Structures are given as structure tokens and as C-alpha cells.
CSV table of C-alpha atoms in Angstrom, one decimal:
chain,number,residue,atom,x,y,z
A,27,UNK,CA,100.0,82.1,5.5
A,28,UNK,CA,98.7,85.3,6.6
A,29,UNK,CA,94.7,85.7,7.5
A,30,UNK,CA,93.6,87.1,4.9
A,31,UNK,CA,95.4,85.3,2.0
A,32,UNK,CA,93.2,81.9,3.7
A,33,UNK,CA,90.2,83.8,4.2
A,34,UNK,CA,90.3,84.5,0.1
A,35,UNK,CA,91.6,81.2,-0.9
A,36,UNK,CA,88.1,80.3,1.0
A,37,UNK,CA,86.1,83.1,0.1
A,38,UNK,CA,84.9,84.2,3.6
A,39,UNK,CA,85.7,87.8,5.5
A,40,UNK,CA,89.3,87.4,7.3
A,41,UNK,CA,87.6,87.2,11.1
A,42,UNK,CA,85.7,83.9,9.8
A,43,UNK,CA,89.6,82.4,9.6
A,44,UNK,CA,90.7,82.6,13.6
A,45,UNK,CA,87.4,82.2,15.0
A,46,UNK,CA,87.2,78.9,12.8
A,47,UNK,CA,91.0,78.0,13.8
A,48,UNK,CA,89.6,78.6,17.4
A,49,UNK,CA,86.5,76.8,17.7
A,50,UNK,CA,84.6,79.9,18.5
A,51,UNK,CA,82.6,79.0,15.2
A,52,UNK,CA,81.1,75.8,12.9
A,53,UNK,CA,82.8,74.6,9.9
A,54,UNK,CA,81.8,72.0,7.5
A,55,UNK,CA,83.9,68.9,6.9
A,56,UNK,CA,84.0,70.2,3.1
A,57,UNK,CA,85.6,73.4,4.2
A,58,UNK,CA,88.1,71.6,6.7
A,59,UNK,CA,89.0,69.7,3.3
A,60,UNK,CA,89.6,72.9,1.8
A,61,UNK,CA,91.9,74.7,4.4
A,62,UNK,CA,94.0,71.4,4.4
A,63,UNK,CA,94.5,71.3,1.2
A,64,UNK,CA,95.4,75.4,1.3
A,65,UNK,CA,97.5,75.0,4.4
A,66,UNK,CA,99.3,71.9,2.8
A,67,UNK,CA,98.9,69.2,5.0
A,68,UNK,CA,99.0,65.8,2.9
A,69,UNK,CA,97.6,63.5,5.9
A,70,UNK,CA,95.1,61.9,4.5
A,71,UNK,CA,94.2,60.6,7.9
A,72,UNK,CA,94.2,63.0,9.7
A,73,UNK,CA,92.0,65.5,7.4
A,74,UNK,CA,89.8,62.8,7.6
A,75,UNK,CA,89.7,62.3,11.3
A,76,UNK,CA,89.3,66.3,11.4
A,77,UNK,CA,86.8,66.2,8.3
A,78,UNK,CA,84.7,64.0,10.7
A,79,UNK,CA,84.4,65.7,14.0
A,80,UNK,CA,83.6,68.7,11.8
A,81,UNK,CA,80.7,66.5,10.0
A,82,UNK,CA,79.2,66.0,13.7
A,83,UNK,CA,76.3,68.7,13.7
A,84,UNK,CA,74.9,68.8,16.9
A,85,UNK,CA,76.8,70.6,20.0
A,86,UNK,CA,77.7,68.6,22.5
A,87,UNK,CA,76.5,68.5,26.0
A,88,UNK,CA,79.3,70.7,27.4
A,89,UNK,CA,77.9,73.9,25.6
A,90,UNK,CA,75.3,74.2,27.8
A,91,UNK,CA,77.9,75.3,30.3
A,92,UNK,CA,79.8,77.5,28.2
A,93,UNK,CA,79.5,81.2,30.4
A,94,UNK,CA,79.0,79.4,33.5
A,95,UNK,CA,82.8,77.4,33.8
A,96,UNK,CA,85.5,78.1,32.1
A,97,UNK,CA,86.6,76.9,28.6
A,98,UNK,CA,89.3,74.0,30.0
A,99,UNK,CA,86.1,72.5,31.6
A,100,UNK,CA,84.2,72.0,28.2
A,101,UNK,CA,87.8,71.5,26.7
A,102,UNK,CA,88.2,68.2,29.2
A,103,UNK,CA,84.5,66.8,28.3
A,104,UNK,CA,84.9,67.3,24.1
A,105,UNK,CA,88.5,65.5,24.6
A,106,UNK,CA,87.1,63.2,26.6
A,107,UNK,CA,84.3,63.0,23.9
A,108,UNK,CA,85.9,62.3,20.9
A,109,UNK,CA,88.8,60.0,22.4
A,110,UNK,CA,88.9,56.0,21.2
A,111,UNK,CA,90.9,55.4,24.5
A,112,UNK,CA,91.6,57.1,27.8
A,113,UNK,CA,94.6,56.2,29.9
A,114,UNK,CA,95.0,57.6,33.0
A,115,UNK,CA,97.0,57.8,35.8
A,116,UNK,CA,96.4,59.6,39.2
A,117,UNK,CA,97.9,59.6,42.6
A,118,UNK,CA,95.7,62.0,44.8
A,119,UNK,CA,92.4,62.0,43.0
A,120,UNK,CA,90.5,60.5,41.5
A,121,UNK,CA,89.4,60.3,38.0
A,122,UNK,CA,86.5,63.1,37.2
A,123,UNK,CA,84.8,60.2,35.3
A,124,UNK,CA,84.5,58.1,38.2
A,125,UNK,CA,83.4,60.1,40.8
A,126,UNK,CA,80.7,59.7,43.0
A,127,UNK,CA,78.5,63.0,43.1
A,128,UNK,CA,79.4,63.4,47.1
A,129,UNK,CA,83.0,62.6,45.9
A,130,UNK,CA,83.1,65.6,43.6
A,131,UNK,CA,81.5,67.8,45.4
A,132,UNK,CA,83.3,66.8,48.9
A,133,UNK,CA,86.4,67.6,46.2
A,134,UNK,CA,85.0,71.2,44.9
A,135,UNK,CA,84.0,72.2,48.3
A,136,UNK,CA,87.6,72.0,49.2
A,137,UNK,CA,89.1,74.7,46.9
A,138,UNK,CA,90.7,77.4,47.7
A,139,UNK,CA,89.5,80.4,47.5
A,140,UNK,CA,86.3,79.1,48.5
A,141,UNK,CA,83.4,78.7,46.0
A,142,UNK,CA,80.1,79.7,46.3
A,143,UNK,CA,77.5,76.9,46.8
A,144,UNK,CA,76.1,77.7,43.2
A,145,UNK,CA,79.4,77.1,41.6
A,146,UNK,CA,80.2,74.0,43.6
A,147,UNK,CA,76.9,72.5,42.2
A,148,UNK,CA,77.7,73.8,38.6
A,149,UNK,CA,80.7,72.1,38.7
A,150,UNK,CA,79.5,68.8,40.3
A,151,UNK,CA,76.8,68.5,37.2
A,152,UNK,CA,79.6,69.3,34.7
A,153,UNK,CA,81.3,66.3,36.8
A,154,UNK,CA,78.6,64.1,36.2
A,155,UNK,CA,77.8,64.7,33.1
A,156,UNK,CA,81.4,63.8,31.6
A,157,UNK,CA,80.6,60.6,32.8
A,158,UNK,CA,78.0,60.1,30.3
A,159,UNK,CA,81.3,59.0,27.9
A,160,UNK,CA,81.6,55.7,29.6
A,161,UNK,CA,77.5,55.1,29.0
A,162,UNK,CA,77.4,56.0,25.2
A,163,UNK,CA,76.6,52.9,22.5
A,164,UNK,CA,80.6,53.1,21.5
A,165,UNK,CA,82.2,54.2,24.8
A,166,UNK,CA,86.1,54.7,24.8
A,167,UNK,CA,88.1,52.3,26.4
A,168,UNK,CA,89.1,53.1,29.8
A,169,UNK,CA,92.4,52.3,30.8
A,170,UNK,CA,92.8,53.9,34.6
A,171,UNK,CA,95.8,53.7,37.2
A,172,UNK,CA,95.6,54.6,40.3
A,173,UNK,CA,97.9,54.9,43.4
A,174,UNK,CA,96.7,53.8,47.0
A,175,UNK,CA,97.3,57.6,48.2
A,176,UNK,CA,94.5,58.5,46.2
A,177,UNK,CA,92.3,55.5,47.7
A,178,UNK,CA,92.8,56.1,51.5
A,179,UNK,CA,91.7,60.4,50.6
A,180,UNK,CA,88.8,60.4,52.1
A,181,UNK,CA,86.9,63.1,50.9
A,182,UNK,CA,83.7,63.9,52.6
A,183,UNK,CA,84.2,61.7,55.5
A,184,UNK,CA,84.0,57.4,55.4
A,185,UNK,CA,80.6,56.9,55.0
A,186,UNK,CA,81.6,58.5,51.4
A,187,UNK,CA,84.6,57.7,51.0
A,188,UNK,CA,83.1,53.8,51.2
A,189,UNK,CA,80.5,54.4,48.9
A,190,UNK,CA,83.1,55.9,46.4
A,191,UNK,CA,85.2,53.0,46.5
A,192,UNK,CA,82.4,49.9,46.2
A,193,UNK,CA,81.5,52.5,42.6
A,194,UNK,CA,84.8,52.4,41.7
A,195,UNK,CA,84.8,48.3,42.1
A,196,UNK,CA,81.4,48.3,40.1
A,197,UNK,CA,83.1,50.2,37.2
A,198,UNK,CA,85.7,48.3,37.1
A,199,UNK,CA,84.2,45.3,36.2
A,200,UNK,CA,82.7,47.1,32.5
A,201,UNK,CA,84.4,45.1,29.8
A,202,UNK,CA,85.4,48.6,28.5
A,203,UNK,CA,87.4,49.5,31.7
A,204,UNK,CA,90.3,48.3,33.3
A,205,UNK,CA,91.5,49.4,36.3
A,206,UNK,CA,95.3,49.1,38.2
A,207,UNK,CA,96.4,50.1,41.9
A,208,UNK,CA,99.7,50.7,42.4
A,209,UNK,CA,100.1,50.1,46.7
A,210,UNK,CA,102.5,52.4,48.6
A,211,UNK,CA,105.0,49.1,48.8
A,212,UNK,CA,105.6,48.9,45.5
A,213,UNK,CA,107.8,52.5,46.2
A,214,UNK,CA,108.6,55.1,43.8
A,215,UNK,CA,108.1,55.0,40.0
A,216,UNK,CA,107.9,57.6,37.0
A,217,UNK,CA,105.3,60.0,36.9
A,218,UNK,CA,104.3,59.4,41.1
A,219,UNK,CA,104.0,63.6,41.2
A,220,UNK,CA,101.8,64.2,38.4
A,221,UNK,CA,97.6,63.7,36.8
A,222,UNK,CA,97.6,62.6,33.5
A,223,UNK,CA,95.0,62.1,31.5
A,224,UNK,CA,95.8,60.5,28.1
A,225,UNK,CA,93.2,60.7,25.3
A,226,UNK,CA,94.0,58.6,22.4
A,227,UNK,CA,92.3,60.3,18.9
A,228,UNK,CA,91.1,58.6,15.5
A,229,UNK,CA,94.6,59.3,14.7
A,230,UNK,CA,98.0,59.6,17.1
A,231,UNK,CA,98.4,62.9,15.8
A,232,UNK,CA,95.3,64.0,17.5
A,233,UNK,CA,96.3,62.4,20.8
A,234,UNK,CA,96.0,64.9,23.9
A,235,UNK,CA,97.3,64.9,27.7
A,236,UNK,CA,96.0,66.7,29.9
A,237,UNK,CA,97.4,67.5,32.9
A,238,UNK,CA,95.7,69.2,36.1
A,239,UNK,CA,97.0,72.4,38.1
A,240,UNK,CA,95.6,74.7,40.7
A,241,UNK,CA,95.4,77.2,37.7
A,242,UNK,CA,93.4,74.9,35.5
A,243,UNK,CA,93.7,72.2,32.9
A,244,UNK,CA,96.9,72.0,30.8
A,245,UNK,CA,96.6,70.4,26.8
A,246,UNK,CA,100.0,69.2,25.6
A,247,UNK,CA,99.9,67.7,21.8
A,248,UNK,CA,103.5,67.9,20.4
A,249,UNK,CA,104.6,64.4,19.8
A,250,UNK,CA,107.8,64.2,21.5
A,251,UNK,CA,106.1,65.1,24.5
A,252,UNK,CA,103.1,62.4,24.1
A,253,UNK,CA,106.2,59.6,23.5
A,254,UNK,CA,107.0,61.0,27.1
A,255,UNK,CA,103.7,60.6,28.7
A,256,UNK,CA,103.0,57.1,27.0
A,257,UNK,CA,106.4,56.0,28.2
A,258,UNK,CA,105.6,57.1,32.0
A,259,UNK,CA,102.0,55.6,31.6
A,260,UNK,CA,103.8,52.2,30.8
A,261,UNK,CA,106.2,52.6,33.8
A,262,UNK,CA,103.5,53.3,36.1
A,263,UNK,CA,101.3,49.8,34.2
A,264,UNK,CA,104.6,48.0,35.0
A,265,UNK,CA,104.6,48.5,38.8
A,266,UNK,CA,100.6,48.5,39.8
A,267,UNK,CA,98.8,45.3,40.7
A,268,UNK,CA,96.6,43.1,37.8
A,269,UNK,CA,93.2,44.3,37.2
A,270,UNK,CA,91.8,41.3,39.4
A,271,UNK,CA,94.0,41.8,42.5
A,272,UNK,CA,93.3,45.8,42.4
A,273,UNK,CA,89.8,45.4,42.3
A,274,UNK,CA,89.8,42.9,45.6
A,275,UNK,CA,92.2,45.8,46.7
A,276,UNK,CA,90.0,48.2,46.1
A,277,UNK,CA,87.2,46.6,48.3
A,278,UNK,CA,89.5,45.5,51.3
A,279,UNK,CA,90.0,49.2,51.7
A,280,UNK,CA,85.7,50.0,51.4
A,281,UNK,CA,85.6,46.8,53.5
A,282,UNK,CA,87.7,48.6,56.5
A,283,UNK,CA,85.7,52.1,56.2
């Protein structure tokens, strides 16, 4: 369907079409209805799920940094936002959502080219505040995997690196979040070269993984790449240690800093 025949079956000027398509501009839940029911989508649930996000009138917390990071950073927080679950699964870092302040900014002080100390601390507070998911009355269950490599990094030196890893035992116990270590003996398994981040939606057909590059953030959504990525994320479950024995893993290794 071309721009303008939507923009008439709606009755708004043709540029009110992309920049709604885009999420450079509000639209009711009525008129999300509307363009599903134009565009023929007969997914009940899913206009429904959209019909609701759309229905939330207040901008979230990552618009106050829109101009000063770019858009994959406020992409990352509203997915995190509006997920039900978030499985994840790193081996170098560690989860944004986890991270100590000295963590992140040991971790933004590191890139290459270097960034000036205003950015760094723009970024560390973006950082910070996408951890304000986990904290929420209905936080999304947090279903995190991570591989000793990404343990033993010791960004900004032991005395943080320690104080990293006793947070990352104290999160661990929220009923909402269970966390998995996979140790360098249990050797190779899917997925040991990649950063996933999995956020399940209202409905599958909103699921997102993200995936981290030097570039930026990459969204995938198609579905036969998601059965992919939930396949990998089982693999890696399969071969990492029980929530119990990676959290008492998790302290040995503070315990030695």
C-alpha cells in the first residue's frame, strides 16, 4: 500500500504515515486499530499488544537522552521496557542492566576512538538508568547467562572488579532473576562468540534480539531467526552451572580479588 492511499484511508497528510511507522511521532491505540485493520493484519493479539504500548501516554525515561546518544541506546532501554522476559547470554561483558556505575564507566572509558569525559558520563547514566526495569512494581523476569571469561574481566582494576561481582550475587538472589555461569571447563558450546539479548513481548511476534557490535546495537525480529537465538540460548542453559552453584561461583571469584 502506497503512502498516500494509508494516509487517506486515515485522513491525515501523507508525512503523518512514515513518521508514525517510525516512531518519530504519537499515535493513539484507536488509530493503531485502524492502520491494522487497513494494512490487513487479522492478529487479534498482536493489534492488541500494539494497541497497548500505543495507549501508554507518557515518554519514557530514555527520551530525555534523545540528541545526546544515539537512537540504538533509547532503542535498547524501550525494548528492555516493554519486555515480559529478558534472556540473556554474554561471554565478555556483562549485562548493561547489571552493572555497577564504576563497571560501566571502567567499560565506556575503554572505547576506541576515545570518548570525551562528558560522553563517558552520558552514557554511564543512560546505563544506570536502564536498570530502573528490574526495580519497577512488574519487573520483567530476568533470565541471565554468563560465561566465566566475562567474570575474571576486570574492568577498572580489582578493587571494582570485586565490588561488581558481590552486586551481581546480590541481584541474583531477586525472585525475578536467575542467574547461570557457564566455567571455562565445561568447553565450547553454541553461541560462545556472540551478546544476545533476548526480549520476550506481550506476544512472540513482538519478541526482539539484540545483538552488540563495535558499530552499535543490532535488532533482529524475523521469526526463523528468533527460533535460532532461543535454540542457542537453551544450548548455552544446558551446559552452565544451576542458579545456586553459580551464585557461590560467583563469590569464590570476588572472594579471591
Amino acid at each position: 500500500m502506497t503512502t498516500e492511499r494509508a494516509a487517506a484511508l486515515l485522513g491525515v497528510p501523507r508525512t503523518n504515515v512514515p513518521n508514525m511507522e517510525s516512531g518519530r511521532s504519537g499515535i493513539s491505540a484507536e488509530r493503531v486499530r485502524t492502520l491494522a485493520g487497513n494494512y490487513g493484519c487479522t492478529d487479534q493479539a498482536l493489534v492488541e499488544a500494539l494497541a497497548a504500548m500505543a495507549a501508554e501516554r507518557d515518554k519514557g525515561w530514555w527520551e530525555a537522552y534523545r540528541g545526546q546518544l544515539r537512537d540504538g541506546f533509547l532503542d535498547i532501554a524501550e525494548m528492555e521496557w516493554h519486555a515480559t522476559r529478558l534472556r540473556i547470554a554474554l561471554t565478555v561483558h556483562l549485562p548493561g542492566v547489571l552493572q555497577t556505575e564504576d563497571h560501566a564507566r571502567a567499560v565506556f572509558e575503554a572505547v576506541i576512538p576515545r570518548l570525551p569525559p562528558e560522553d563517558v558520563d552520558i552514557r554511564v547514566a543512560h546505563r544506570i538508568d536502564r536498570q530502573q526495569v528490574l526495580d519497577r512494581p512488574d519487573p520483567p523476569a530476568l533470565d541471565v547467562i554468563l560465561h566465566e571469561a566475562a567474570l575474571r574481566m576486570e574492568f577498572g582494576g580489582p578493587a571494582v572488579a570485586r565490588r561488581q561481582l558481590e552486586h551481581l550475587v546480590s541481584v541474583s538472589e531477586r525472585d525475578t532473576v536467575t542467574l547461570r555461569v557457564i566455567p571455562f571447563k565445561a568447553g565450547g558450546f553454541p553461541g560462545a562468540g556472540q551478546s544476545v539479548i533476548y526480549a520476550e513481548a506481550a506476544v512472540p511476534r513482538l519478541d526482539t534480539v539484540e545483538l552488540d557490535s563495535t558499530h552499535g546495537p543490532e535488532f533482529i525480529d524475523s521469526e526463523a531467526q528468533l527460533e535460532k537465538y532461543r535454540a542457542q540460548l537453551e544450548a548455552a542453559r544446558d551446559v552452565a552451572l544451576p542458579p545456586d552453584d553459580s551464585r557461590s561461583f560467583i563469590q569464590a571469584l570476588a572472594d579471591d580479588l
